[in-house]
CSV table of C-alpha atoms in Angstrom, one decimal:
chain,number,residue,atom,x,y,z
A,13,UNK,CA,155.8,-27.6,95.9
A,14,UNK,CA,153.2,-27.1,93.0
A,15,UNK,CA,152.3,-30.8,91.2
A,16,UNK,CA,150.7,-31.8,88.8
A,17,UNK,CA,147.0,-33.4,88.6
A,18,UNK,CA,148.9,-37.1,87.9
A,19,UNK,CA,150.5,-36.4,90.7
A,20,UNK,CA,148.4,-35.2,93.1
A,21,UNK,CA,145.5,-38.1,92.5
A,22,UNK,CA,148.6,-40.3,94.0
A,23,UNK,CA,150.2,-38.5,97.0
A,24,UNK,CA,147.9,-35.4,98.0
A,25,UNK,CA,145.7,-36.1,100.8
A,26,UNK,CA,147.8,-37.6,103.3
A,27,UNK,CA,151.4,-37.1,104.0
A,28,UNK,CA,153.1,-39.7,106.3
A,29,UNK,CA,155.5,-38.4,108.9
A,30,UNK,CA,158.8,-40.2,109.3
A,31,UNK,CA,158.0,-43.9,110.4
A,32,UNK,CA,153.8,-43.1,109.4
A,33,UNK,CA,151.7,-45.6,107.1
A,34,UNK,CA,152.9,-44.7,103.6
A,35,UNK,CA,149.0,-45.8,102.4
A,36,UNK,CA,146.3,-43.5,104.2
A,37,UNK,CA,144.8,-45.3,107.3
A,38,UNK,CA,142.0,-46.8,107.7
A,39,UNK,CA,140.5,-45.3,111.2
A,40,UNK,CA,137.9,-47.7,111.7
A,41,UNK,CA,136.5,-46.5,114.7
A,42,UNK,CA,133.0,-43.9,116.3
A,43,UNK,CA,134.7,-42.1,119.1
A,44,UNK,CA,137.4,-40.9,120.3
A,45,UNK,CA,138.0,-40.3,124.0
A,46,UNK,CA,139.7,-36.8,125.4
A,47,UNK,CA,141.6,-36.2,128.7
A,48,UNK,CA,139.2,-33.9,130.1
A,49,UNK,CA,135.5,-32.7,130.0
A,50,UNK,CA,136.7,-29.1,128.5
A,51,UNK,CA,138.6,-30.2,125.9
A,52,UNK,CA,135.7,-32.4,124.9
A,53,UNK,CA,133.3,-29.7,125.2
A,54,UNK,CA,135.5,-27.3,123.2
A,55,UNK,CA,135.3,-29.8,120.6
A,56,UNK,CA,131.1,-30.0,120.4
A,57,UNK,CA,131.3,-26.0,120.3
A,58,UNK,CA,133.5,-25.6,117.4
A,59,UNK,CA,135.7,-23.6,119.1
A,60,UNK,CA,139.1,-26.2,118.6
A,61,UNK,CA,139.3,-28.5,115.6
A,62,UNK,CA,139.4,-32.4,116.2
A,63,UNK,CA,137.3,-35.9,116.2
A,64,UNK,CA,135.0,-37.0,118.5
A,65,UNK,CA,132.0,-39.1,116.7
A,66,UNK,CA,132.7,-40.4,113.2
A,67,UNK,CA,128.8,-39.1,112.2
A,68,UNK,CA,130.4,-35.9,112.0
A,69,UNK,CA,134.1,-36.6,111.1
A,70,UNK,CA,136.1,-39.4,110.8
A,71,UNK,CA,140.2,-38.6,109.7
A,72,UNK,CA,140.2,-41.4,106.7
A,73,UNK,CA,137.1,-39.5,105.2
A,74,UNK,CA,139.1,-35.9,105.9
A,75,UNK,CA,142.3,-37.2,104.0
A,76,UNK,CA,140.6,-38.8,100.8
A,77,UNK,CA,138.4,-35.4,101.0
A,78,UNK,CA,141.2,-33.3,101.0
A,79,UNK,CA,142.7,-34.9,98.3
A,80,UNK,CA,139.6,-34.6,95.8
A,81,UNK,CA,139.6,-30.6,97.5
A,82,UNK,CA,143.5,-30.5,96.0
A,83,UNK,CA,142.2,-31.8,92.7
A,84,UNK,CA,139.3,-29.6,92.1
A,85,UNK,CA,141.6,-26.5,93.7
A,86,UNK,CA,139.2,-25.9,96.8
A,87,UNK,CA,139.3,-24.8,99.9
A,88,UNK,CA,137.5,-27.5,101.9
A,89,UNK,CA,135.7,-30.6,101.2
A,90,UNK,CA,133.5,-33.0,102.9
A,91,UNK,CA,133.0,-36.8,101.7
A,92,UNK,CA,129.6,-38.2,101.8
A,93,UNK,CA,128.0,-41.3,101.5
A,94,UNK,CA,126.7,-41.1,98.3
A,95,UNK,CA,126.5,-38.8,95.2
A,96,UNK,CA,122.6,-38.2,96.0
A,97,UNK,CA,123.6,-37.2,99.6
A,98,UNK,CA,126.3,-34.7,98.3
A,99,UNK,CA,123.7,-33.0,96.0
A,100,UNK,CA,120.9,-32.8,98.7
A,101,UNK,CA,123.3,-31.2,101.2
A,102,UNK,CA,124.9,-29.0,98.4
A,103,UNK,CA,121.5,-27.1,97.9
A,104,UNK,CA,119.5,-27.7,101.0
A,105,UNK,CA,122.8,-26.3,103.1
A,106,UNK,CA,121.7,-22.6,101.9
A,107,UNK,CA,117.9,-23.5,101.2
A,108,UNK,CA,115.4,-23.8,103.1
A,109,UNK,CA,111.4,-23.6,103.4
A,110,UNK,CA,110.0,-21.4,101.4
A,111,UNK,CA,113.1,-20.8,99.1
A,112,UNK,CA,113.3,-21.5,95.3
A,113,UNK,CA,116.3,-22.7,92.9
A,114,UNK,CA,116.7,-23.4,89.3
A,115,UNK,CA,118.2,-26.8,87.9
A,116,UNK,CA,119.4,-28.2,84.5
A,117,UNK,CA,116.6,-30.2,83.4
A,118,UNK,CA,119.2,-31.9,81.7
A,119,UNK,CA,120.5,-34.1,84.6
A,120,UNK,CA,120.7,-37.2,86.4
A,121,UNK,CA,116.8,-38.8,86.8
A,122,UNK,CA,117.7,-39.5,90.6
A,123,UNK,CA,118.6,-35.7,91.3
A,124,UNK,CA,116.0,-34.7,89.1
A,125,UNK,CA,113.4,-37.0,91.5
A,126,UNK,CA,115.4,-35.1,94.6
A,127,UNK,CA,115.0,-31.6,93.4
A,128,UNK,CA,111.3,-31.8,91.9
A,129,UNK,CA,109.8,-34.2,94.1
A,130,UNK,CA,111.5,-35.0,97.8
A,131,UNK,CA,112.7,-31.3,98.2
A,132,UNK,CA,109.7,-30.0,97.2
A,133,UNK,CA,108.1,-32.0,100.3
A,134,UNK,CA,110.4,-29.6,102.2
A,135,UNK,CA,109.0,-26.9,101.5
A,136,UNK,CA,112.0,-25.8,98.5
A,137,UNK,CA,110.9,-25.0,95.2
A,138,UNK,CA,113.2,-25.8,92.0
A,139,UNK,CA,112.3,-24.7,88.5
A,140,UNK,CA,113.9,-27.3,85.4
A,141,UNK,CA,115.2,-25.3,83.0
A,142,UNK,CA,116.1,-25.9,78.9
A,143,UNK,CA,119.9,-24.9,80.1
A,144,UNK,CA,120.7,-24.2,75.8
A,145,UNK,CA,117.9,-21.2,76.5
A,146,UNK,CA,119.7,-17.5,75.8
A,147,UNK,CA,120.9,-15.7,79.0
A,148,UNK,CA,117.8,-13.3,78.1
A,149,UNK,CA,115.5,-16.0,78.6
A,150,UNK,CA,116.8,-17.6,81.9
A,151,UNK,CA,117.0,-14.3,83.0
A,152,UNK,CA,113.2,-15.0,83.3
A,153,UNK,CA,113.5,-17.9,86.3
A,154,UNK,CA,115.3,-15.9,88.7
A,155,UNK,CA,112.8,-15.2,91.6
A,156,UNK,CA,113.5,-13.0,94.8
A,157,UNK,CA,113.8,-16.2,96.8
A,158,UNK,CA,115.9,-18.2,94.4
A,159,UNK,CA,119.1,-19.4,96.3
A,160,UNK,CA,121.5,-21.3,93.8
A,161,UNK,CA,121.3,-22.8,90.1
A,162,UNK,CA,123.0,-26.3,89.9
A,163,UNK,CA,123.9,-28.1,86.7
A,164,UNK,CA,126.2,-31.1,86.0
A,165,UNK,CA,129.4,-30.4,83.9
A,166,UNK,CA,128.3,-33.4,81.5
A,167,UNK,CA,124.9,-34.7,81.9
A,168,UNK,CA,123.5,-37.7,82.6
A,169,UNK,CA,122.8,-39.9,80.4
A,170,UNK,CA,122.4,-36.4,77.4
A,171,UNK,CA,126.3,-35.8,77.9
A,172,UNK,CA,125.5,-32.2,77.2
A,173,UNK,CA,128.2,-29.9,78.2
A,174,UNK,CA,127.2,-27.1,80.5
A,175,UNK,CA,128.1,-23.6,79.1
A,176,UNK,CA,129.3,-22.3,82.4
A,177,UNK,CA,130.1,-18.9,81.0
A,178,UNK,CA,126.5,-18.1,80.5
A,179,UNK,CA,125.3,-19.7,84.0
A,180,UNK,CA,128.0,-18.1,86.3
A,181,UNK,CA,127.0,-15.1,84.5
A,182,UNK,CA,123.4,-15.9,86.1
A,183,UNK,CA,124.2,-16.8,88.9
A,184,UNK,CA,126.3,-14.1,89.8
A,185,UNK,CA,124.5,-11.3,88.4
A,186,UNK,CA,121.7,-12.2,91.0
A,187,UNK,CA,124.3,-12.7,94.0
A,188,UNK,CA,123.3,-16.6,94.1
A,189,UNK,CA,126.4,-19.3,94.1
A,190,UNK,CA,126.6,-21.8,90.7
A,191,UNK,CA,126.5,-25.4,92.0
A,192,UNK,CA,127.9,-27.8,89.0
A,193,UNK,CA,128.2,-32.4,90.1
A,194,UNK,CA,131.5,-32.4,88.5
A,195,UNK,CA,131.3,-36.6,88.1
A,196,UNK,CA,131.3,-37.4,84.5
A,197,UNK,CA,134.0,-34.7,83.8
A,198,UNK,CA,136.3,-35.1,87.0
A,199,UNK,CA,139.0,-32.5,88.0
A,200,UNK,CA,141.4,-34.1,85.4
A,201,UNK,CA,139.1,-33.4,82.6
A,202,UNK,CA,137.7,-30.0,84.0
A,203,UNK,CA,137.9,-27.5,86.8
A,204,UNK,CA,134.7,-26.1,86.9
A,205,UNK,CA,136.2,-23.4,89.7
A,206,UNK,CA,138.8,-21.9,87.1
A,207,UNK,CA,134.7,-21.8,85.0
A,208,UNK,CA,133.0,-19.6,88.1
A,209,UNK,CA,131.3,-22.1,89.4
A,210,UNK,CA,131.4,-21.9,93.5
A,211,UNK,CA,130.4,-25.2,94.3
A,212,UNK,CA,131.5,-28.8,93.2
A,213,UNK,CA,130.0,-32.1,93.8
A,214,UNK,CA,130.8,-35.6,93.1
A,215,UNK,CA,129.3,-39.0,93.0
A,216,UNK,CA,132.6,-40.6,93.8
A,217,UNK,CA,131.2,-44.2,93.0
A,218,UNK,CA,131.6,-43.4,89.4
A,219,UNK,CA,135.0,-42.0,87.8
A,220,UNK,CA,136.5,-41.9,91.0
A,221,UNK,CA,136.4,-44.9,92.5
A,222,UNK,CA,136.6,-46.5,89.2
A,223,UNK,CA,136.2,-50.2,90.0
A,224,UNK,CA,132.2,-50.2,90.9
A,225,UNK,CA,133.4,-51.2,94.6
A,226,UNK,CA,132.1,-48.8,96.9
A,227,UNK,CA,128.6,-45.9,96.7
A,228,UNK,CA,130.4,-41.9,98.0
A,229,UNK,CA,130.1,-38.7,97.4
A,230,UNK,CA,131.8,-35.4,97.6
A,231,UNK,CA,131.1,-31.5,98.5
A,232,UNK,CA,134.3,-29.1,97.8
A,233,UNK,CA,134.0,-25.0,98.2
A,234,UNK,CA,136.0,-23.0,95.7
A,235,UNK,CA,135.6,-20.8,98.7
A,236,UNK,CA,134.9,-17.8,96.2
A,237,UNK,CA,131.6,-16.6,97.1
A,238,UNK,CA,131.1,-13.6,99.4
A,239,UNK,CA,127.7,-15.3,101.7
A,240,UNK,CA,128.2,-12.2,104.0
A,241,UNK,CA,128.1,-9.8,101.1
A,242,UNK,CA,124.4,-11.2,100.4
A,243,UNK,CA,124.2,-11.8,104.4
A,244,UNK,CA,119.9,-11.5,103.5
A,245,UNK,CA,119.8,-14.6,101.3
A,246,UNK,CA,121.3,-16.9,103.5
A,247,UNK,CA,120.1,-16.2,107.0
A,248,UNK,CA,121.8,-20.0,107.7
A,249,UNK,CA,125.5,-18.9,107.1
A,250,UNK,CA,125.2,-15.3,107.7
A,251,UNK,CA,122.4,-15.3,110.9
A,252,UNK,CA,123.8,-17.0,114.5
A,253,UNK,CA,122.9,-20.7,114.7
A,254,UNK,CA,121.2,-21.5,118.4
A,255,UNK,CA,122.0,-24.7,118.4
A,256,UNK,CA,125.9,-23.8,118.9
A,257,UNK,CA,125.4,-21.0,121.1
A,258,UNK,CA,124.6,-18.4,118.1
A,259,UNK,CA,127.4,-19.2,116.3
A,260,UNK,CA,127.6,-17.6,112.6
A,261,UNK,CA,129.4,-19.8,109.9
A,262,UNK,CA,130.2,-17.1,107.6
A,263,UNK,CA,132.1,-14.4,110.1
A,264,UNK,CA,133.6,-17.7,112.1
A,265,UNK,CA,135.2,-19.4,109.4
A,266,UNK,CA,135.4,-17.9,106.6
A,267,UNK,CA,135.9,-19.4,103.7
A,268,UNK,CA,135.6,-22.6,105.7
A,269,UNK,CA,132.2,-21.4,106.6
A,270,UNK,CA,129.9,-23.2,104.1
A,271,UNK,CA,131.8,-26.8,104.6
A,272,UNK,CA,131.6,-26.2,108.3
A,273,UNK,CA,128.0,-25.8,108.3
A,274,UNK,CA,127.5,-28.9,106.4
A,275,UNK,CA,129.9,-30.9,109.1
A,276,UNK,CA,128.5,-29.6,112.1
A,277,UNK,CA,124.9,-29.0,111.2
A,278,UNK,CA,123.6,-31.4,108.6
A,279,UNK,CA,125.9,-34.2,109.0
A,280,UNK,CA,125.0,-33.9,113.2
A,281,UNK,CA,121.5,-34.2,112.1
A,282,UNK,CA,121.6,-36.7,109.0
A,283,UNK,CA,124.7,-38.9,109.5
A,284,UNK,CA,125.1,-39.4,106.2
A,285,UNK,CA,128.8,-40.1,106.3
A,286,UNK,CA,130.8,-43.0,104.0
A,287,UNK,CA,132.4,-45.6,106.0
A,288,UNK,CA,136.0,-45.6,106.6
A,289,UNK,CA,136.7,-48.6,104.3
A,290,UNK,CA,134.5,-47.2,101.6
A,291,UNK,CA,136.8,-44.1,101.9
A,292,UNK,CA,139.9,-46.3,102.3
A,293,UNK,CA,138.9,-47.7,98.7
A,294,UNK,CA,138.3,-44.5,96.9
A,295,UNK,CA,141.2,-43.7,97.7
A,296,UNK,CA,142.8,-46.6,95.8
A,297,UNK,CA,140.9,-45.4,92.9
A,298,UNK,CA,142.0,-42.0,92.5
A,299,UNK,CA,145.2,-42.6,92.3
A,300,UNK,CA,144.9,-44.1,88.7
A,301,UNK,CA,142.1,-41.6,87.9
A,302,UNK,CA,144.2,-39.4,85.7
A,303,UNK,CA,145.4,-43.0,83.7
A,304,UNK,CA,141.9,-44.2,83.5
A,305,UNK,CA,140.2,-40.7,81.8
A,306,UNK,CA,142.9,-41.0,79.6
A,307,UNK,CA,141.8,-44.7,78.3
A,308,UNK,CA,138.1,-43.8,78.9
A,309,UNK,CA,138.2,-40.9,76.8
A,310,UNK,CA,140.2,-42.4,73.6
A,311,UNK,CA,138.0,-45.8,73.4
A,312,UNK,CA,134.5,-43.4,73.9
A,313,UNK,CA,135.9,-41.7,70.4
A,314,UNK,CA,136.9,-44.5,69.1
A,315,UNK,CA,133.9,-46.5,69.9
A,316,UNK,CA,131.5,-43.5,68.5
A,317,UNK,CA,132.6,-42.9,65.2
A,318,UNK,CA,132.2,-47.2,64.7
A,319,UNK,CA,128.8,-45.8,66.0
A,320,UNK,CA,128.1,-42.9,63.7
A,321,UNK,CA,129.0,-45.0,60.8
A,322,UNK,CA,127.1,-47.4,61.4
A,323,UNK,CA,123.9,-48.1,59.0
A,324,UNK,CA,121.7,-49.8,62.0
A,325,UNK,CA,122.4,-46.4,64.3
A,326,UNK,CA,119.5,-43.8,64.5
A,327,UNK,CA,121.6,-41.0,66.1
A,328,UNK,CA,124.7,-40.7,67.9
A,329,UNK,CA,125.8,-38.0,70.9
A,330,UNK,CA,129.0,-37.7,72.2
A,331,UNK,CA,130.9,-34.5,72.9
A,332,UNK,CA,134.2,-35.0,71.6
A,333,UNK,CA,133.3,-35.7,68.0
A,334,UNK,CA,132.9,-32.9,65.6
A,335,UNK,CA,129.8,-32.0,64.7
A,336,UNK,CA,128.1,-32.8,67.7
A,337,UNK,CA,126.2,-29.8,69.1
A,338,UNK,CA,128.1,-29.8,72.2
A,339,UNK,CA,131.7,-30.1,70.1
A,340,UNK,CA,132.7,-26.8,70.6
A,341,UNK,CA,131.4,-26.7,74.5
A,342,UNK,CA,133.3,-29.2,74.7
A,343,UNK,CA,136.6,-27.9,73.7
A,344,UNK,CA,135.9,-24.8,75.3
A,345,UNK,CA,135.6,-26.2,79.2
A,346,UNK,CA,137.0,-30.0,78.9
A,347,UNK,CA,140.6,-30.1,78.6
A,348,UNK,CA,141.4,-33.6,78.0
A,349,UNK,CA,138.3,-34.7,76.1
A,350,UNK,CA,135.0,-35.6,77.7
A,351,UNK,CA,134.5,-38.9,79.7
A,352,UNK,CA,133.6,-42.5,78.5
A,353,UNK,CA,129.4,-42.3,78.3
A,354,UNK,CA,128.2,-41.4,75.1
A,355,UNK,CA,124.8,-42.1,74.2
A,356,UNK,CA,123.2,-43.7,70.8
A,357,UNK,CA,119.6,-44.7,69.2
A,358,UNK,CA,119.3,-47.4,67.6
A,359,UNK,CA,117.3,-47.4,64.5
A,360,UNK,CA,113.5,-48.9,64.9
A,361,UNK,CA,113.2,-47.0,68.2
A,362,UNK,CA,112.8,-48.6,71.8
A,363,UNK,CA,112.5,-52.2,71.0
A,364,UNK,CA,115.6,-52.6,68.8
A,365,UNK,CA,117.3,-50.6,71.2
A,366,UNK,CA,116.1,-52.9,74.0
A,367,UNK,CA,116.9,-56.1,71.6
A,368,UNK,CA,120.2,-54.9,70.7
A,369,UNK,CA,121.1,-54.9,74.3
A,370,UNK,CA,119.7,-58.1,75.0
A,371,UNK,CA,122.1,-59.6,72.7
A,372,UNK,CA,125.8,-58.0,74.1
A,373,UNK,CA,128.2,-60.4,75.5
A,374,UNK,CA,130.6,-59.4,78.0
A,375,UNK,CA,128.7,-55.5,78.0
A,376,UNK,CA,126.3,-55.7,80.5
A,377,UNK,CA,123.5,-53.8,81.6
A,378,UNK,CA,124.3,-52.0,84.7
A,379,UNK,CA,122.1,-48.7,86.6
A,380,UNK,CA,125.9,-48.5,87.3
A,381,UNK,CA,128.2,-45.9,84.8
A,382,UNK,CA,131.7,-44.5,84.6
A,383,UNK,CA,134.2,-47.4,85.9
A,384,UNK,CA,136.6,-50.0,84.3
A,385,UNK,CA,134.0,-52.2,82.7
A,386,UNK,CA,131.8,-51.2,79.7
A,387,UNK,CA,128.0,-51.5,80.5
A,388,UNK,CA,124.9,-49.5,79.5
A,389,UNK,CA,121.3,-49.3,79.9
A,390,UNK,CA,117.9,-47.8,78.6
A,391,UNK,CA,117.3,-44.1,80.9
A,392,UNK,CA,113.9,-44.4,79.6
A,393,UNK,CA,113.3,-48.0,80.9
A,394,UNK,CA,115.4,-48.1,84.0
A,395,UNK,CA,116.9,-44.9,85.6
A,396,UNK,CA,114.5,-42.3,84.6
A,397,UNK,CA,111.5,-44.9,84.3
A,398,UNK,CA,109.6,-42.9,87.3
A,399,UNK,CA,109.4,-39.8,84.7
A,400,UNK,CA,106.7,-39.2,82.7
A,401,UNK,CA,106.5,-39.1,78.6
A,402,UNK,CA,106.5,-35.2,79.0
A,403,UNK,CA,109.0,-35.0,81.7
A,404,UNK,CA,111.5,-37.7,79.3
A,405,UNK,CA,111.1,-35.0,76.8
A,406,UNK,CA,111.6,-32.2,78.8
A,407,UNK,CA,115.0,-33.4,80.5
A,408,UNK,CA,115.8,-34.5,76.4
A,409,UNK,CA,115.8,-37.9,76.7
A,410,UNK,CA,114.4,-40.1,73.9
A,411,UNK,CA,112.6,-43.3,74.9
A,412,UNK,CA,115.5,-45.2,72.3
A,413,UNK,CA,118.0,-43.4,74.1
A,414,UNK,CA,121.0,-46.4,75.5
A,415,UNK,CA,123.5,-44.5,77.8
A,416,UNK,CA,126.8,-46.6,77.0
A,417,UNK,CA,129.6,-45.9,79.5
A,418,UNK,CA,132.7,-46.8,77.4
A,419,UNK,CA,135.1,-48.9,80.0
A,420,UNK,CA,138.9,-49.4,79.9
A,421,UNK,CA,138.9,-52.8,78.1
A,422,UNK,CA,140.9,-52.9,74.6
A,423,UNK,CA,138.1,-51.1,72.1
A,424,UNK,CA,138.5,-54.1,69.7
A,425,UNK,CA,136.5,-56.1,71.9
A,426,UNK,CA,134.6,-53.5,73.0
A,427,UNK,CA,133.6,-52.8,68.9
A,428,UNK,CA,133.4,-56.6,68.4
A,429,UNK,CA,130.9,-57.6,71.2
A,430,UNK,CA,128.8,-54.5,69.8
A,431,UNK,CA,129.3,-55.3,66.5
A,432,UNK,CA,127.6,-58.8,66.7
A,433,UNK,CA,124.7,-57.7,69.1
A,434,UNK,CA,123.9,-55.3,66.3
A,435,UNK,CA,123.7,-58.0,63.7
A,436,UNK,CA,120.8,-59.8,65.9
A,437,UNK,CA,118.6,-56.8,64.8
């Protein structure tokens, strides 16, 4: 039976058999014993499906991932245990040393620090790129030994809106997959699959959890891109693995292949799985998800047009209002609005902004974003602090920029508490 997205965020996932948990379970356990040595061993050569060591797999993490994989209209999905791990595995599953891919230079300062600095370590190159630059001009970044692009649907803390058009276009005319961290927008406000992305990631601490309670990520496969058709470029789907007795991802699973890779190879080797619980209270979240963008979305407008009328405001950005460069983006790929974070300058630069904040009430500052509770912060001063001046400018943040993540509260309050911190400069 087809549902709806409402729908799905509360039953898909899980779906108890008569006298079953109606709630998912929590399977709080590493191991899980087998009747015999073959079946075990058929297990650690991929050749049957099952759990045997919760580094790999655990069945909680497998439900609340297939339930984000129904949302986003994959084909398989692996949790992860946190947005930063999702990312890393996202890229480095079909890079390696020596290879090269191009990133948004318009994203989150964390992945940004990842992709420029740690990955580069490894031996991976990525180029930052202006993503409003004509198709003509990225054209220019594409390398022989360039192995993805990756961009996030709404950025963070710019909330520019990624014109996925022009980068699937890119990305496809070069036989590369189009990697987009879906977090800001979530599956109710976009579907970057039914865009051409290939690839969706999440940090599931934000939107998706919604309460600020537990740190998880997310990797789903639209399943869509043909590895074997480009078998040169990615030796590590499309060449036989040793360490499973020459297995091949690509021939043995199929569309499966590039989540399978991921489970057996880099989560064997990295562990970076989410607990149990922490899946077990995701869960919880997504179930109002589609409630909670609704609210988000309305008090964000609301709260930026107070914003852009305001005489002590430098600047406003936010997607949904008109007039904002990214307005018609916006309609374009967002169906439902935006998200909650809009960002604002406040006029007499960094320390007003920095004063203003000092002065909220019940907003606090938070490095957190996207849950229930209204909070913001200075990207300049605190996320992104580790970038330099010219890097700040490059990724288009400026040093008065406050990210404000817009929370479920009644706007009133939201307006009021605002309203008297701006009075105090």
């Amino acid at each position: 039976m087809k549902t709806n997205i409402e729908t799905k965020c509360v039953h898909d996932g899980w779906a108890p058999k008569s006298g079953e948990p109606r709630q998912i379970p929590i399977i709080q356990s590493t191991t899980f014993p087998y009747a015999t040595s073959d079946h075990m061993g058929k297990l650690f050569d991929l050749e049957e499906s099952g759990y045997f060591y919760s580094r790999l797999q655990n069945p909680t993490n497998d439900m609340v991932a297939a339930k984000i994989c129904s949302l986003e209209g994959g084909v398989a999905a692996i949790l992860t245990s946190s947005g930063q791990a999702a990312n890393f595995f996202a890229v480095f599953n079909i890079c390696e040393a020596g290879d090269h891919f191009i990133a948004s230079s318009s994203i989150y300062g964390g992945t940004y620090n990842l992709f420029g600095v740690t990955m580069k370590k490894m031996g991976i190159e990525c180029t930052f790129v202006d993503q409003t630059l004509p198709l003509s001009e990225l054209e220019k970044y594409i390398k022989p030994n360039t192995k993805c692009i990756f961009g996030e649907t709404i950025s963070n803390p710019t909330v520019n809106v990624l014109d996925f058009e022009k980068f699937s276009t890119l990305a496809h005319s070069h036989g590369i997959p189009l990697i987009v961290d879906n977090t800001f927008a979530t599956p109710v406000n976009c579907r970057p699959f039914e865009h051409g992305a290939d690839i969706v990631t999440h940090s599931t601490t934000k939107y998706m959890d919604g309460q600020g309670v537990c740190v998880g990520g997310c990797i789903v496969d639209s399943g869509n891109f043909d590895y074997m058709a480009h078998a040169e470029k990615f030796p590590g789907l499309t060449t036989p693995d040793e360490s499973y007795h020459g297995l091949t991802y690509a021939s043995a699973f199929g569309k499966a292949g590039y989540i399978t890779k991921i489970t057996a190879q880099l989560m064997r080797d990295m562990g970076c799985i989410p607990s149990p619980q922490n899946s077990f209270y995701l869960n919880l979240g997504i179930g109002t998800l589609a409630l909670r963008m609704k609210r988000h979305c309305e008090n964000a407008y609301t709260v930026a047009k107070y914003l852009k009328n305001s005489d002590k405001v430098a600047w406003i950005h936010y997607p949904d209002l008109e007039g904002d460069d990214n307005y018609e983006l916006s309609k374009k790929y967002l169906d439902n609005g935006s998200c909650g974070v809009l960002c604002f300058g406040i006029k007499g630069g960094r320390s007003e902004s920095i004063r203003f904040m000092d002065a909220l009430k019940f907003i606090s500052i938070a490095t957190h974003v996207a849950d229930s509770k209204t909070c913001l912060l200075h990207p300049a001063s605190h996320t992104h602090r580790q970038l330099t001046d010219e890097q700040l400018e490059e990724a288009g943040i400026a040093t008065d920029l406050i990210r404000l993540s817009v929370g479920i509260e009644n706007v009133e309050d939201i307006i009021a508490d605002i309203e008297q911190a701006l009075a105090n400069i």
